[in-house]
Amino acid sequence: MNPEESMRTKRSAATRDDAIGTSTKVASIVAAVGGWAVGMYSGINLLVPLVATAFVWLVGRNVFSERKQIALPAFCVQAGHLTWFVVGAVMSRQLANPVLIDIAWLAIGLTWLWLRPGKLALYVLIIYQLLALPYDLLQFSQAEFGTTANKVLLLHVIWRCLALFYMARMFYRLGEPVQEQ
């Protein structure tokens, strides 16, 4: 390879690295601004699911075995959502609350995911999220902007989308061939 070709190869590799770095930076800035906007809009309603998700993440990093770490992001988001449901049910003091269906389905799915992370547990949780998301979107679209219901439903939609994203990511990673070292 002559020196001119070598320089072209180095420049094209550097350009690719810059493009990846730039797109990652832009995505990070957009995510930070979006997170800030959601936080400003939803206010205190964001506290329980966000803190619960972060707490489960911190605990899960030490509790989940190396083999189960693949399930941690999907588990954390949904465990934070489950905690939010439980706190809401306790605060409402209603024994016959429709939220009990959410609590039961999430508790069963997350227990299954924790004990045996795999595609079957993901199917149970994905079905739950795909059934609940359209309902939340409908309720969100009908709630008046700025009301507590609108703010809470926005967070439910975000948490469900995050759960679906991390479950899809886990599903993809479960299908990857194992790399031996």
XYZ file of C-alpha atoms in Angstrom:
181
model
C 0.000 0.000 0.000
C 1.445 3.370 -0.943
C 1.504 6.290 1.524
C -1.384 8.092 -0.188
C -3.699 5.074 0.139
C -2.625 4.653 3.742
C -3.617 8.255 4.543
C -7.017 7.805 2.854
C -7.658 4.672 4.911
C -6.690 6.437 8.130
C -8.897 9.439 7.297
C -11.921 7.262 6.489
C -11.476 5.303 9.728
C -11.168 8.535 11.707
C -14.276 9.943 9.996
C -16.259 6.836 10.916
C -15.108 7.110 14.556
C -16.054 10.803 14.630
C -19.491 10.040 13.181
C -20.143 7.376 15.799
C -18.917 9.654 18.558
C -20.983 12.583 17.294
C -24.176 10.568 16.952
C -23.696 9.172 20.446
C -23.149 12.670 21.818
C -26.236 14.010 20.046
C -28.345 11.088 21.297
C -27.060 11.668 24.836
C -27.934 15.356 24.696
C -31.403 14.641 23.293
C -31.986 12.015 26.011
C -30.810 14.411 28.740
C -33.045 17.234 27.496
C -35.977 14.825 27.104
C -35.426 13.442 30.602
C -35.219 16.947 32.040
C -38.445 17.952 30.234
C -40.297 14.861 31.475
C -39.016 15.503 34.986
C -40.118 19.138 34.893
C -43.553 18.183 33.574
C -44.254 15.188 35.800
C -42.637 16.582 38.942
C -42.869 14.489 42.096
C -44.716 11.724 40.223
C -41.387 10.656 38.728
C -39.783 10.124 42.131
C -41.051 6.636 43.028
C -40.453 4.817 39.719
C -37.105 6.519 39.126
C -35.704 5.914 42.620
C -37.065 2.348 42.702
C -35.540 1.557 39.310
C -32.159 3.003 40.352
C -32.236 1.149 43.679
C -33.033 -2.186 42.017
C -30.227 -1.537 39.525
C -27.693 -0.918 42.299
C -28.779 -3.961 44.282
C -29.092 -6.135 41.179
C -25.526 -5.454 40.073
C -24.360 -7.246 43.225
C -27.154 -9.826 43.609
C -27.553 -11.065 40.020
C -24.993 -13.663 39.027
C -22.775 -13.074 35.997
C -25.071 -15.277 33.895
C -28.168 -13.307 34.937
C -26.700 -9.829 34.322
C -28.204 -9.934 30.825
C -31.664 -9.621 32.426
C -30.773 -6.757 34.772
C -31.875 -3.730 32.670
C -35.239 -5.280 31.742
C -35.717 -6.439 35.316
C -34.858 -3.072 36.891
C -37.226 -0.973 34.807
C -40.141 -3.294 35.459
C -39.296 -3.728 39.148
C -39.345 0.068 39.479
C -42.740 0.111 37.778
C -43.983 -2.692 40.064
C -42.821 -0.749 43.119
C -44.741 2.274 41.868
C -47.894 0.151 41.480
C -47.514 -1.241 45.000
C -46.955 2.219 46.517
C -50.024 3.519 44.666
C -52.174 0.602 45.806
C -51.068 1.003 49.426
C -51.691 4.742 49.352
C -55.172 4.310 47.851
C -56.130 1.731 50.529
C -58.442 -0.059 48.103
C -58.428 -3.845 48.417
C -60.266 -4.508 45.163
C -58.143 -2.341 42.911
C -57.643 -3.090 39.180
C -53.959 -2.346 39.747
C -53.763 -5.720 41.517
C -53.800 -7.371 38.076
C -50.731 -5.331 37.104
C -49.045 -6.146 40.396
C -49.727 -9.874 40.095
C -48.664 -10.173 36.445
C -45.494 -8.141 36.957
C -44.600 -9.981 40.173
C -44.994 -13.385 38.515
C -43.106 -12.312 35.377
C -40.260 -10.670 37.282
C -39.895 -13.609 39.661
C -39.686 -15.897 36.655
C -37.187 -13.598 34.934
C -35.029 -13.488 38.050
C -35.058 -17.232 38.696
C -34.784 -18.375 35.076
C -33.885 -15.549 32.709
C -34.901 -16.638 29.262
C -37.235 -16.145 26.354
C -40.271 -17.722 28.031
C -40.178 -15.234 30.922
C -39.707 -12.461 28.380
C -42.785 -13.591 26.454
C -44.919 -13.302 29.598
C -43.644 -9.790 30.326
C -43.745 -8.629 26.695
C -47.367 -9.766 26.366
C -48.251 -7.884 29.543
C -46.545 -4.677 28.374
C -48.046 -4.896 24.879
C -51.540 -5.326 26.335
C -51.154 -2.503 28.854
C -49.406 0.062 26.624
C -52.336 0.765 24.237
C -54.685 1.166 27.214
C -52.315 3.664 28.850
C -51.894 5.529 25.559
C -55.663 5.780 25.160
C -56.100 7.030 28.714
C -53.212 9.471 28.236
C -54.759 10.874 25.069
C -58.056 11.448 26.870
C -56.593 13.047 30.009
C -56.431 16.832 30.070
C -52.919 18.247 29.657
C -51.308 19.242 32.952
C -53.540 17.137 35.179
C -52.057 14.609 37.583
C -53.618 11.790 35.560
C -51.914 13.047 32.391
C -48.535 13.292 34.125
C -48.808 9.844 35.687
C -49.971 8.214 32.467
C -47.057 9.780 30.596
C -44.693 8.115 33.039
C -46.507 4.780 32.699
C -46.107 4.982 28.918
C -42.412 5.857 29.238
C -41.749 3.022 31.699
C -43.589 0.539 29.484
C -41.603 1.664 26.423
C -38.354 1.367 28.376
C -39.359 -2.117 29.503
C -40.146 -3.165 25.935
C -36.854 -1.711 24.691
C -34.758 -3.542 27.290
C -36.678 -6.785 26.818
C -36.173 -6.595 23.044
C -32.483 -5.961 23.672
C -32.309 -8.958 26.019
C -34.239 -11.101 23.542
C -31.722 -10.178 20.838
C -28.768 -10.896 23.110
C -30.170 -14.291 24.100
C -30.117 -15.218 20.406
C -26.461 -14.258 19.926
C -23.973 -17.098 19.841
C -21.861 -17.451 22.980
C -18.320 -16.200 22.461
C -15.654 -18.348 24.060
C -12.641 -16.637 25.526
